[in-house]
Coordinates of C-alpha atoms and ligand atoms in Angstrom, one line a residue:
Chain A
X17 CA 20.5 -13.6 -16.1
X18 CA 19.2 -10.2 -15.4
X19 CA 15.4 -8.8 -15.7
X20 CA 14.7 -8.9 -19.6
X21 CA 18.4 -9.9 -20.6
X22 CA 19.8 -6.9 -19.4
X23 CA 18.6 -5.2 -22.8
X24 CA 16.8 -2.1 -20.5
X25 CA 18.1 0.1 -18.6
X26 CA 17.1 3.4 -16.9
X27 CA 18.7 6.8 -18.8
X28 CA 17.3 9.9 -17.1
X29 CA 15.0 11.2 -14.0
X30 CA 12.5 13.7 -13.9
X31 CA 10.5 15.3 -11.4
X32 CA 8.6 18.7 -10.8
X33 CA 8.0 20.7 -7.7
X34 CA 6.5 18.8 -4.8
X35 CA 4.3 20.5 -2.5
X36 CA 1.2 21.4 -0.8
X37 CA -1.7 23.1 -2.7
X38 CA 0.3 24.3 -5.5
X39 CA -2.7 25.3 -7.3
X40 CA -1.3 23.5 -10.5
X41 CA -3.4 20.6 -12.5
X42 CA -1.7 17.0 -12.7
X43 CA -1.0 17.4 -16.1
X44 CA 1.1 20.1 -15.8
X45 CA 3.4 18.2 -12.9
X46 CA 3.7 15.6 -15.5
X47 CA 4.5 17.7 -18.1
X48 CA 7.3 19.2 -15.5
X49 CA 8.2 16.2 -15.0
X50 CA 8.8 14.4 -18.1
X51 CA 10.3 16.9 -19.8
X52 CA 13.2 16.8 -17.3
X53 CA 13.3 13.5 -17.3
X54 CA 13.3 13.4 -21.4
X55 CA 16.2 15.9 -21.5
X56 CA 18.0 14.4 -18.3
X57 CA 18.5 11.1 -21.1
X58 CA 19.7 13.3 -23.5
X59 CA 16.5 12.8 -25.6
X60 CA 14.1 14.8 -27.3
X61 CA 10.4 14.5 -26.8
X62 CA 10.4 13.2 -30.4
X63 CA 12.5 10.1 -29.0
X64 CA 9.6 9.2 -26.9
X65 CA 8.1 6.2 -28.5
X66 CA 6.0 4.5 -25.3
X67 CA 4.4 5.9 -22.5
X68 CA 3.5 4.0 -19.6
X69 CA 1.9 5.4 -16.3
X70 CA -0.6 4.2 -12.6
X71 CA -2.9 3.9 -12.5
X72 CA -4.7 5.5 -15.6
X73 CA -8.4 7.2 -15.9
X74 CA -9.7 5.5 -13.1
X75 CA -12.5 6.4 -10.8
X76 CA -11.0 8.0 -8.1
X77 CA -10.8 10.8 -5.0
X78 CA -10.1 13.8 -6.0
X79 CA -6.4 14.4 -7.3
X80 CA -5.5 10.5 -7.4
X81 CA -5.0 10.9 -11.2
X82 CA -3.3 13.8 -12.1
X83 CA -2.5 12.6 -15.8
X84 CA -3.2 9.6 -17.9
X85 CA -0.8 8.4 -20.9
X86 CA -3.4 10.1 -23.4
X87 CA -3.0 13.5 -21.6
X88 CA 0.7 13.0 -21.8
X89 CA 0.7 12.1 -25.1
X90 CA -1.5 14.6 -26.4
X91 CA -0.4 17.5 -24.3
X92 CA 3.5 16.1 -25.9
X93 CA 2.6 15.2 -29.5
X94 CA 3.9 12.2 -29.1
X95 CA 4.0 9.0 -31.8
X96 CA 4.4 6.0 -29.6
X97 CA 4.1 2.3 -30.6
X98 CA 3.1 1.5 -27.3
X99 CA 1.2 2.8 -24.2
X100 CA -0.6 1.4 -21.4
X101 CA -1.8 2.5 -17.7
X102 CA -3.3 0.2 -15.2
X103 CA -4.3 -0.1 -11.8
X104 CA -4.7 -4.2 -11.4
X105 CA -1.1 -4.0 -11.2
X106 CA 2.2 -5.6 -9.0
X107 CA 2.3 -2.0 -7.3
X108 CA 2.4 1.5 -8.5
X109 CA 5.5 0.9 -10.4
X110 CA 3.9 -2.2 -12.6
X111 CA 3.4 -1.0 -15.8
X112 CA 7.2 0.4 -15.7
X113 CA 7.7 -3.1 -15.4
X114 CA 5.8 -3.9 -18.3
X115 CA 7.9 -1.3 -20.5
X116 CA 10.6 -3.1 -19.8
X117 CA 9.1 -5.9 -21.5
X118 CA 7.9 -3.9 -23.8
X119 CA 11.5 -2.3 -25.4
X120 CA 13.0 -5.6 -24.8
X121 CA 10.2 -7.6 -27.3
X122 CA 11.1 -4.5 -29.6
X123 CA 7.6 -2.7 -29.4
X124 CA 9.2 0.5 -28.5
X125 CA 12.8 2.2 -27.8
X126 CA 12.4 5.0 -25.0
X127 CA 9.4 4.7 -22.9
X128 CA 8.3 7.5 -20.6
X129 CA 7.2 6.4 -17.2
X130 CA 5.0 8.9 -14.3
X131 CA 3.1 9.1 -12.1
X132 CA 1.2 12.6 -10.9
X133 CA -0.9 13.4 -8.1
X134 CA -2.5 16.3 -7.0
X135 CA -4.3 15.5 -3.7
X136 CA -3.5 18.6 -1.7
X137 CA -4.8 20.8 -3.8
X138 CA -8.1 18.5 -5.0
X139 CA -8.5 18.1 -1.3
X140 CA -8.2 22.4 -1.0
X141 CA -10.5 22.6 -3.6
X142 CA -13.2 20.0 -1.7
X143 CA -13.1 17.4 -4.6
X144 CA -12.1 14.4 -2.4
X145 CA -15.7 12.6 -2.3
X146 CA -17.5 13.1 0.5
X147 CA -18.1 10.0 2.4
X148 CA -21.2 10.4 3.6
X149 CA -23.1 10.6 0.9
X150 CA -26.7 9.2 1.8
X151 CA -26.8 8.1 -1.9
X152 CA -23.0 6.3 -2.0
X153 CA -23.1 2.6 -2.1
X154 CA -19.9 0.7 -1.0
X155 CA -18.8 -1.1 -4.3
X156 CA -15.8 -3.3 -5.5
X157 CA -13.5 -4.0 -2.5
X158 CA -14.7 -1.7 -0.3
X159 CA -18.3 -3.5 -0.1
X160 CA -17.2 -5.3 2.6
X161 CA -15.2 -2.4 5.0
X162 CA -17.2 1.0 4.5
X163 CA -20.2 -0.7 6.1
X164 CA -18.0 -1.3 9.0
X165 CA -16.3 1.8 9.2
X166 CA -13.3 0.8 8.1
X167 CA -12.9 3.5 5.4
X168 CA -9.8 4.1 5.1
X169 CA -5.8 1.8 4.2
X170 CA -4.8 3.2 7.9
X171 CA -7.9 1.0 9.3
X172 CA -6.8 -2.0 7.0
X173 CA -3.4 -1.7 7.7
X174 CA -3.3 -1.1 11.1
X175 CA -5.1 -5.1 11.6
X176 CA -1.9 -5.6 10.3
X177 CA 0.4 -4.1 12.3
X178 CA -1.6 -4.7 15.7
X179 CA -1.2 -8.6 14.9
X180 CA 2.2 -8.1 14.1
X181 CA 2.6 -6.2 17.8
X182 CA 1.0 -9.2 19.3
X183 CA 2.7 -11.8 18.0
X184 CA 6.3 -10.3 17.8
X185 CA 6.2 -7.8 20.7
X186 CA 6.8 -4.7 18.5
X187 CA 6.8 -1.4 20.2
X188 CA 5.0 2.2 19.3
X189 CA 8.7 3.5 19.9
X190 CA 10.1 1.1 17.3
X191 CA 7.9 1.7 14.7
X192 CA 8.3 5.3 15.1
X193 CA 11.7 5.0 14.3
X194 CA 10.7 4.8 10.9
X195 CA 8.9 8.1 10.2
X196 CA 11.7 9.8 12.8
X197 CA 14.5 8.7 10.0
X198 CA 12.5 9.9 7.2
X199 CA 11.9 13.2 9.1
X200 CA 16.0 12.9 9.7
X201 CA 16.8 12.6 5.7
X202 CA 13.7 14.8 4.7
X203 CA 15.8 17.6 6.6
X204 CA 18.1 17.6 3.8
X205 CA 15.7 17.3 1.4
X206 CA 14.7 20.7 -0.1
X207 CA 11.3 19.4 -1.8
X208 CA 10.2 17.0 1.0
X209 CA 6.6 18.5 2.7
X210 CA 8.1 18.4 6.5
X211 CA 11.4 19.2 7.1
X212 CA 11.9 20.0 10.6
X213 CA 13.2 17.8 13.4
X214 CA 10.9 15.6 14.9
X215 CA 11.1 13.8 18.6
X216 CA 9.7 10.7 19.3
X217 CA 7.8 12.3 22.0
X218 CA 6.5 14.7 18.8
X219 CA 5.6 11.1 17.0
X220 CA 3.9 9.3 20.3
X221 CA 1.6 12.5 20.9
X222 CA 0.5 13.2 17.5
X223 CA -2.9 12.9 17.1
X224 CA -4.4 9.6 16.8
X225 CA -5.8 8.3 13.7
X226 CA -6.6 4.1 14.3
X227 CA -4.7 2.7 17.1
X228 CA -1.1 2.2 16.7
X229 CA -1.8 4.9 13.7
X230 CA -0.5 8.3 14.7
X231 CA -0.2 11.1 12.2
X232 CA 3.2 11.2 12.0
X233 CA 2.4 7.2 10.8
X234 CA 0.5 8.3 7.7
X235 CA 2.2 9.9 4.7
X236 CA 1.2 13.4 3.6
X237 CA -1.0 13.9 0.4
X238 CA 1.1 16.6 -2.1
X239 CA 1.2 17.9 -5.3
X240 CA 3.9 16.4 -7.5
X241 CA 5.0 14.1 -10.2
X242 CA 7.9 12.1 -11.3
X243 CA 9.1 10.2 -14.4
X244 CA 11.0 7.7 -15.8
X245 CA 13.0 7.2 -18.9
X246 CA 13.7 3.5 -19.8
X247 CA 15.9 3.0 -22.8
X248 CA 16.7 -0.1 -25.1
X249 CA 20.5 -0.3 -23.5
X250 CA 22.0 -0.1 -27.2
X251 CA 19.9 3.0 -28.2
X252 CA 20.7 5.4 -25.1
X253 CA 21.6 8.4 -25.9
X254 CA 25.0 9.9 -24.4
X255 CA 24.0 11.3 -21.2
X256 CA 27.4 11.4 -19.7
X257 CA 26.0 8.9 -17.3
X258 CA 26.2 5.5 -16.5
X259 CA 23.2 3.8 -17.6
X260 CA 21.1 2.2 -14.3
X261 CA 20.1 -1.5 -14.9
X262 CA 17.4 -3.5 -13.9
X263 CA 18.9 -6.7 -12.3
X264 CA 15.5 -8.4 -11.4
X265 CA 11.9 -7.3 -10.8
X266 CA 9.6 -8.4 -8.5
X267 CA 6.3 -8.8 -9.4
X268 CA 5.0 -11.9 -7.8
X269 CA 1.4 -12.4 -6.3
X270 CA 1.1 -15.4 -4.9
X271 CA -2.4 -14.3 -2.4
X272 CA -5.9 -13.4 -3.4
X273 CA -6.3 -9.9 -4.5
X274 CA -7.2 -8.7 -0.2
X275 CA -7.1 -6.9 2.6
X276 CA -7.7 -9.4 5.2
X277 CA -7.3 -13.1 4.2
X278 CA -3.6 -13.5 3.6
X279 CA -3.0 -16.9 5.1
X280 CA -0.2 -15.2 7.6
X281 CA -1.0 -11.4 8.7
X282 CA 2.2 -10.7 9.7
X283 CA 3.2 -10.8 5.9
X284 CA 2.4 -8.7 2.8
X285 CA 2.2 -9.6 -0.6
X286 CA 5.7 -7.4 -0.7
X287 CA 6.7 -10.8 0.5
X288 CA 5.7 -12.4 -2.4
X289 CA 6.8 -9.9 -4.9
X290 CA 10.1 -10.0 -2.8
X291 CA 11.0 -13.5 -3.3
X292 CA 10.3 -13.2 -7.1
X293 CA 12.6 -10.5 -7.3
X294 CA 15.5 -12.7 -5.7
X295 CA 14.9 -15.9 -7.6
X296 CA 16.2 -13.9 -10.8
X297 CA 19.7 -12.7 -9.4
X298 CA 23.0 -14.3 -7.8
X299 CA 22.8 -11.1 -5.7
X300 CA 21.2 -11.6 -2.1
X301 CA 20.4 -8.7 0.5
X302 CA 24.2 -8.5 1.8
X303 CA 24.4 -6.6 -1.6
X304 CA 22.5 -4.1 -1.5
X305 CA 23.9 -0.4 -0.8
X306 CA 20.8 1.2 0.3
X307 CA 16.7 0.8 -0.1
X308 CA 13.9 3.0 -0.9
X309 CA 10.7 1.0 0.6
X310 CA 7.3 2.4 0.6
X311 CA 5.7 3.7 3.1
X312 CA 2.5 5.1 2.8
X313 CA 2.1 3.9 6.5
X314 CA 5.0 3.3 8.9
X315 CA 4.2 -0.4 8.9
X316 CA 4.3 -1.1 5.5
X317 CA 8.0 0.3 5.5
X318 CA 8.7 -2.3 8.0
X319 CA 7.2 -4.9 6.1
X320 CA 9.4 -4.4 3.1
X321 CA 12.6 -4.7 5.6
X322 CA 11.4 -7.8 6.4
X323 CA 10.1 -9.2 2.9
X324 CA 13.4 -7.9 1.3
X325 CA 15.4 -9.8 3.8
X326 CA 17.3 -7.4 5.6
X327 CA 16.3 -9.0 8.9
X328 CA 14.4 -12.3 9.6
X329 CA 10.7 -12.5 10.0
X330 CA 9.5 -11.4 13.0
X331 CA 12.8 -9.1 14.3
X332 CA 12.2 -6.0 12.3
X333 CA 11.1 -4.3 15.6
X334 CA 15.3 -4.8 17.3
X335 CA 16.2 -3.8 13.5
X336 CA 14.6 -0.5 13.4
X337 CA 15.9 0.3 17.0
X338 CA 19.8 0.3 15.3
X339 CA 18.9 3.3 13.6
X340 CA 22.6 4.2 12.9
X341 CA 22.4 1.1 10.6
X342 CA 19.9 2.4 8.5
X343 CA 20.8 6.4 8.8
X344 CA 21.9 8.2 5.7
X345 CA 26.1 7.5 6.8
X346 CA 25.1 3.8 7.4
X347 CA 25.3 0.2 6.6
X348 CA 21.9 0.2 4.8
X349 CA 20.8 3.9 4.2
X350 CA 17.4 3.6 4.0
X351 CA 14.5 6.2 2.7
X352 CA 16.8 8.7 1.9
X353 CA 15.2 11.4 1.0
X354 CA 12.4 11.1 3.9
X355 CA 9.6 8.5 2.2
X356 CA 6.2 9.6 1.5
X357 CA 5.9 9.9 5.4
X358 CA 7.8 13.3 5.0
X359 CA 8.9 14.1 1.4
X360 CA 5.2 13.9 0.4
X361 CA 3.2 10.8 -1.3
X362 CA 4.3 10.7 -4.9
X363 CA 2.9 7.0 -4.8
X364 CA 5.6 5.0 -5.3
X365 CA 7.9 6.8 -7.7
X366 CA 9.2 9.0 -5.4
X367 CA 11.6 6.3 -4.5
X368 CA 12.3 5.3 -7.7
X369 CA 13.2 8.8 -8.7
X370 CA 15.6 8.9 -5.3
X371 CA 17.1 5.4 -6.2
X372 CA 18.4 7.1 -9.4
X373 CA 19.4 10.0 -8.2
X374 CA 21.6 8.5 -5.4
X375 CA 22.8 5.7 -7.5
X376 CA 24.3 8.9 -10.1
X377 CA 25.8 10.7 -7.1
X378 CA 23.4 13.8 -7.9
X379 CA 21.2 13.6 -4.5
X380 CA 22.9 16.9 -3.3
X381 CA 23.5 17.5 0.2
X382 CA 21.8 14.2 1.0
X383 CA 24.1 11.8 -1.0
X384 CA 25.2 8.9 0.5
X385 CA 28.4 9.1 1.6
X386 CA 29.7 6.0 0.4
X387 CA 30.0 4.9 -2.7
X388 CA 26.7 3.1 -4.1
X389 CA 26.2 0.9 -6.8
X390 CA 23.0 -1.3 -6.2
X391 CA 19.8 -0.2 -4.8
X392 CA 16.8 -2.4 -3.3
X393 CA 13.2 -0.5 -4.3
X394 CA 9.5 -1.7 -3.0
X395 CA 6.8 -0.2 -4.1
X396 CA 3.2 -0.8 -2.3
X397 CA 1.4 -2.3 0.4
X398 CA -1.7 -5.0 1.7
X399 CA -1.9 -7.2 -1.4
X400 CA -0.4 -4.7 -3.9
X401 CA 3.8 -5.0 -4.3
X402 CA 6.6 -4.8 -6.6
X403 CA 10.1 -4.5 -6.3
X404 CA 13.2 -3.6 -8.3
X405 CA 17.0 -4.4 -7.9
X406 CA 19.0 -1.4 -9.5
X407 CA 22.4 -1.7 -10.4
X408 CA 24.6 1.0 -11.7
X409 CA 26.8 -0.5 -14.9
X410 CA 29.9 1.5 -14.3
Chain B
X24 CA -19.8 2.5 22.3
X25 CA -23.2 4.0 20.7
X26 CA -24.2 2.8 16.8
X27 CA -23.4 5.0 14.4
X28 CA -26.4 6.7 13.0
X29 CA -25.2 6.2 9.4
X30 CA -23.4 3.6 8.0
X31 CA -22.4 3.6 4.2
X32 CA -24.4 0.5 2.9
X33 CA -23.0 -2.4 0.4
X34 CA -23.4 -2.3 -3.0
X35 CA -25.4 -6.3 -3.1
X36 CA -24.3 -8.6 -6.0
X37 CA -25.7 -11.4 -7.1
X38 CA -22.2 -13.2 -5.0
X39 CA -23.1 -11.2 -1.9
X40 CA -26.6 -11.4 -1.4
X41 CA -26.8 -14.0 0.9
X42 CA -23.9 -11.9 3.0
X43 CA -26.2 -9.7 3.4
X44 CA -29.2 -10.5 4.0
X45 CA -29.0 -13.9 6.0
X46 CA -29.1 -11.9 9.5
X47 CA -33.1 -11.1 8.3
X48 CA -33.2 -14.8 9.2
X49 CA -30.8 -14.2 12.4
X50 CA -28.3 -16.3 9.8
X51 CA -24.7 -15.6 9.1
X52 CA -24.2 -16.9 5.6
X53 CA -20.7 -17.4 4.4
X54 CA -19.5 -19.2 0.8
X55 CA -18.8 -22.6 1.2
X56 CA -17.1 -25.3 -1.4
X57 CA -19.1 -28.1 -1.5
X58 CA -16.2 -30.2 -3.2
X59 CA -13.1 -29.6 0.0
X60 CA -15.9 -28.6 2.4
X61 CA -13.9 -25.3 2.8
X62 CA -15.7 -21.7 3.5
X63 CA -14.1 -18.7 2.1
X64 CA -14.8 -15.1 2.2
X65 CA -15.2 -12.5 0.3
X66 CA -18.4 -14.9 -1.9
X67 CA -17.2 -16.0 -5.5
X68 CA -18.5 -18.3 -7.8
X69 CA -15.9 -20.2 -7.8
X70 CA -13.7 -22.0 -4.4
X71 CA -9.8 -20.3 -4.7
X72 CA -8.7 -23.6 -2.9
X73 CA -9.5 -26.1 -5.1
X74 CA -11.2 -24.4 -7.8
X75 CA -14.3 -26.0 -7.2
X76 CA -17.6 -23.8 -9.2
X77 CA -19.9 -25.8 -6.7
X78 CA -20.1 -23.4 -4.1
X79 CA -23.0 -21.7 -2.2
X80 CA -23.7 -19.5 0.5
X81 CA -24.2 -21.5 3.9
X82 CA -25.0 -20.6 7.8
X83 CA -22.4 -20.4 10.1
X84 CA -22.8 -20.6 13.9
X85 CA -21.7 -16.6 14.0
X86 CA -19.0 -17.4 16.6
X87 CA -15.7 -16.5 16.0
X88 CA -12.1 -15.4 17.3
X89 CA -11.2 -11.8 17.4
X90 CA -7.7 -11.7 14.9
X91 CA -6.8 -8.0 15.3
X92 CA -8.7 -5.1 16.1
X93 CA -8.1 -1.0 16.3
X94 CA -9.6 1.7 17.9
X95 CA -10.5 4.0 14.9
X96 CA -10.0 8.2 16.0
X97 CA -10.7 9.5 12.5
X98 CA -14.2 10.8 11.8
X99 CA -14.0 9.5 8.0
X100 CA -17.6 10.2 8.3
X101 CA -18.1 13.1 10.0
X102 CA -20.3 13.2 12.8
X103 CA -23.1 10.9 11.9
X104 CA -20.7 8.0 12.8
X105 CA -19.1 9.1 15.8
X106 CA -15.2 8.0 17.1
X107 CA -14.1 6.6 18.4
X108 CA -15.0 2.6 17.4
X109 CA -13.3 -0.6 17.0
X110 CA -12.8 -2.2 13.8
X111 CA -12.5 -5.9 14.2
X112 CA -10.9 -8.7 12.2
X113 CA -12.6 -12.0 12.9
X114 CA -12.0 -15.6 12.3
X115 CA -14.7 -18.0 11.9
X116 CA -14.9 -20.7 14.2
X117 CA -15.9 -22.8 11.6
X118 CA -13.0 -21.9 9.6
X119 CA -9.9 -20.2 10.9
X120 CA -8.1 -18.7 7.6
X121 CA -12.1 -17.1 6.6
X122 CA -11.7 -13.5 8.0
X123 CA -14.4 -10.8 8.0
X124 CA -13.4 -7.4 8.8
X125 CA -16.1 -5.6 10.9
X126 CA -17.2 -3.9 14.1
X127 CA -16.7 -4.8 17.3
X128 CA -19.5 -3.1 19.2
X129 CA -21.2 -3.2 22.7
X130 CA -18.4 -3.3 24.8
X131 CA -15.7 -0.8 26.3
X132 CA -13.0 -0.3 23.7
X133 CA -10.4 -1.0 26.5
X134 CA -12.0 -4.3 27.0
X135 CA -10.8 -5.4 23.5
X136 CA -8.3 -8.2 23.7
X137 CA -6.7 -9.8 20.5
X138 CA -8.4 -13.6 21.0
X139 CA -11.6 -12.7 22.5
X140 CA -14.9 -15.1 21.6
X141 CA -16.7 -12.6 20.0
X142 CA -20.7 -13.4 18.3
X143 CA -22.6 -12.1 15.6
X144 CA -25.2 -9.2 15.7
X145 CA -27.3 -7.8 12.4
X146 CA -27.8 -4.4 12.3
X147 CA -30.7 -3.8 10.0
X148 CA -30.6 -0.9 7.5
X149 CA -32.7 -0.5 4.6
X150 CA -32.2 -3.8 2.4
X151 CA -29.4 -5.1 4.3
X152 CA -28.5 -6.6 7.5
X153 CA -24.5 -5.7 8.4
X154 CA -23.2 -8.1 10.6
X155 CA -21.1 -6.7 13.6
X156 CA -19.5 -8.7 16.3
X157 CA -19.8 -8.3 20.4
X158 CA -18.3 -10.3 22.9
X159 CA -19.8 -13.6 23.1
X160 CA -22.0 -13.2 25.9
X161 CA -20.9 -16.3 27.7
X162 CA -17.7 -13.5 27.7
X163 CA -15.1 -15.7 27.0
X164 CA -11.6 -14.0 26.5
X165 CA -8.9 -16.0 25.6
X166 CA -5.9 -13.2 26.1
Ligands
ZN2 ZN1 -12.9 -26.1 -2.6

């Protein structure tokens, strides 16, 4: 049995230019964006029923929310039956979950999923808060990390990975296999931020940000956003394309809500949402064609390898170092477009959206090769994960 | 490693108050359950082990096993808390899985091991005292 009964699937893609300082408002990109996608169903705006988006009008650094399902639905004149946004979510790509549930219980027939960012150009502009602040008080789960210093997810996930290194042996060079094969993919990528080649001597002497953390370990803040159209499977629209199904969701949590008191460091709660995901199918890893896993750092890409099962606990570091395995003409193509580490940090759709695209054969002069039909997606990192198991029907 | 000059203080809840302001008394005060006996961390009113609501903020002996550490290079705060510094993960002695991330301070960064004893500190700033860790200074190291 499939993720709702198999009665959702995915009709059409949309994303708009992704870049740095584009000089553009979020709403805008989303607009871009969901347009293309809307059309790319063969729908019309006034087929749009739900809209469902992260992380909504939160609180935030400058450019985290670049539209909200109100300014979508406003900015669209939209008449939905459902909405919803949210931040205390299984990943970024939880409330697309959620829609799923949502057309499936009959509340709505095409829902519009996005997310947009602007960060480079809020951070051009000087809106991203100033941290020091004399008057800022450390509130919500950063009261116990900004007293400390720890300021930032490449502090709190770097704990991580050192006690991974210590306990499993992992190497700087292995780990940087990961950004050097998005930097590989990104190269055929025409809207990834860095394109050219990248050495791993390039990688080891970047500048430093929190030990292992290198720059080239930390993905880039852009302009961009992406959407998603999820149809009721017997109301898609002829699109000349084979709907893409959702054969099982992960959106387990089975921690506190942390950064630092996971019983076992060396796991994420992508482990968790991971081992939801697979209770649901007869499918297992061997399956899979290729993966898009998040990687907002280096190490959380290498946590989804593990927590997806496509090497044992503990032996992602010998994984990564077959990198002809996991290259764009191999086994288990992985990051195919060049993550967030080099195509730009779209926050988590941005491998959605690439899933798709490879799944329809329409990735352009990076399509894999081979013929794919089912794709393994993970979406976040520390205690925040989801996962998805596409399948193309036909 | 100097102090940083600045450090961007807690917002204190009614949960965290003790947290905070135990090392006035030279006290580290974690939440403990008084139904399994177990300490936890961040405080709640409530014990996530057993669901306990009879909980309440209790001294530890401030010892406690350095997790995982890194040597921060970013200056997320400009210049008033200068890089580079180590931000710790520790494990209470008392309890193993209760973790506080904080600073390691007072000692050469190269001298960081994972599994050193490290010790509580309480750096005093307005109305709170942020507790920081240093090598124990019997300076045990483990690894
Ligand atoms: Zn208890």
């Amino acid at each position: 049995m499939s993720f709702v009964d198999d009665k959702v699937v995915i009709t059409g893609i949309g994303q708009s230019d992704v870049g740095r300082k584009l000089g553009r408002g979020g709403v805008d990109l989303a607009l871009d964006a969901a347009l293309e996608a809307i059309a790319h169903a063969g729908l019309d705006p006034a087929d749009i029923d739900g809209v469902a988006s992260y992380p909504g009008p939160v609180v935030a650094e400058g450019g985290f929310v670049g539209a909200t399902t109100h300014d979508v639905r406003d900015a669209l004149g939209l008449r939905t039956t459902w909405a919803l946004s949210g931040v205390e979510t299984p990943g970024q790509a939880g409330t697309l979950m959620d829609a799923a549930s949502a057309i499936a219980t009959g509340r709505a027939t095409h829902v519009l999923c996005f997310r947009s960012v602007f960060e480079s150009t809020a951070q051009a502009q000087g809106r991203a808060a100033a941290l020091t602040g004399k008057q800022m008080r450390a509130g919500g789960h950063a009261e116990f990390r900004m007293p400390f210093g720890a300021a930032s997810p490449a502090n709190w996930i770097a704990l991580y990975a050192m006690r991974y290194m210590h306990e499993f042996g992992l190497t700087r060079e292995q780990l940087g296999q990961i950004p050097l094969n998005g930097r590989r993919n990104a190269a055929r990528n025409p809207k990834a931020i860095y394109r050219d080649p990248m050495t791993m001597d390039d990688y080891l002497s970047a500048r430093l940000i929190s030990y292992p953390f290198r720059l080239y370990d930390c993905d880039v803040p852009c302009d961009g956003a992406t959407a998603i159209i999820l149809s009721r499977r017997d109301a898609a629209a002829e699109s000349g394309r084979a709907p893409i199904a959702i054969e099982a969701a992960g959106s387990g949590l089975y921690e506190r809500h942390t950064w630092d008191q996971r019983v076992d460091l060396t796991t994420m709660a992508a482990h968790d949402s991971a081992h939801h995901m697979w209770e649901q199918t007869s499918l297992t890893p061997a399956d899979v064609d290729f993966a898009e896993l998040y990687d907002g750092f280096s190490y959380l890409c290498l946590q989804w390898i593990e927590a997806l099962g496509f090497c044992k606990h503990g032996e992602a570091g010998p994984f990564l170092e077959e990198t002809a395995r996991y290259a764009l003409d191999g086994e288990l193509p992985i990051n195919t477009h060049g993550g967030q580490l080099s195509a730009g940090r779209l926050h988590g759709y941005g491998f959605l959206h690439e899933a798709c695209l490879q799944l329809w054969g329409e990735a352009g002069e990076r399509q894999i090769p081979k013929d794919v039909e089912i794709a393994a997606v993970g979406i976040g990192g520390g205690p925040e994960a989801g996962c998805l198991l596409l399948r193309r029907d036909g | 490693m100097t102090r940083p000059a600045f450090r961007m203080l807690p917002e204190v809840t009614a949960d965290s108050a003790a947290f905070w302001t135990g090392g006035a008394d030279g006290e580290l005060r974690i939440h403990r359950c008084h139904a399994c006996s177990r300490w936890f961390h961040p405080p709640a009113p409530a014990c996530f082990r057993c669901r306990s609501r009879d909980v309440a903020p209790e001294a530890v002996s401030g010892r406690a096993t350095l997790a995982s550490y890194t040597l921060n290079h970013h200056p997320w705060f400009g210049e008033a808390f200068p890089v580079p510094y180590v931000v710790g993960l520790v494990e209470l002695a008392e309890e193993p899985d209760t973790r506080l991330t904080t600073q390691i301070v007072d000692c050469d960064p190269a001298d960081v091991r994972i599994g050193m004893d490290v010790e509580v500190d309480f750096e005093h700033h307005d109305d709170v005292w942020v507790p920081v860790f240093r090598p124990t200074s019997t300076g045990g190291q483990a690894s």
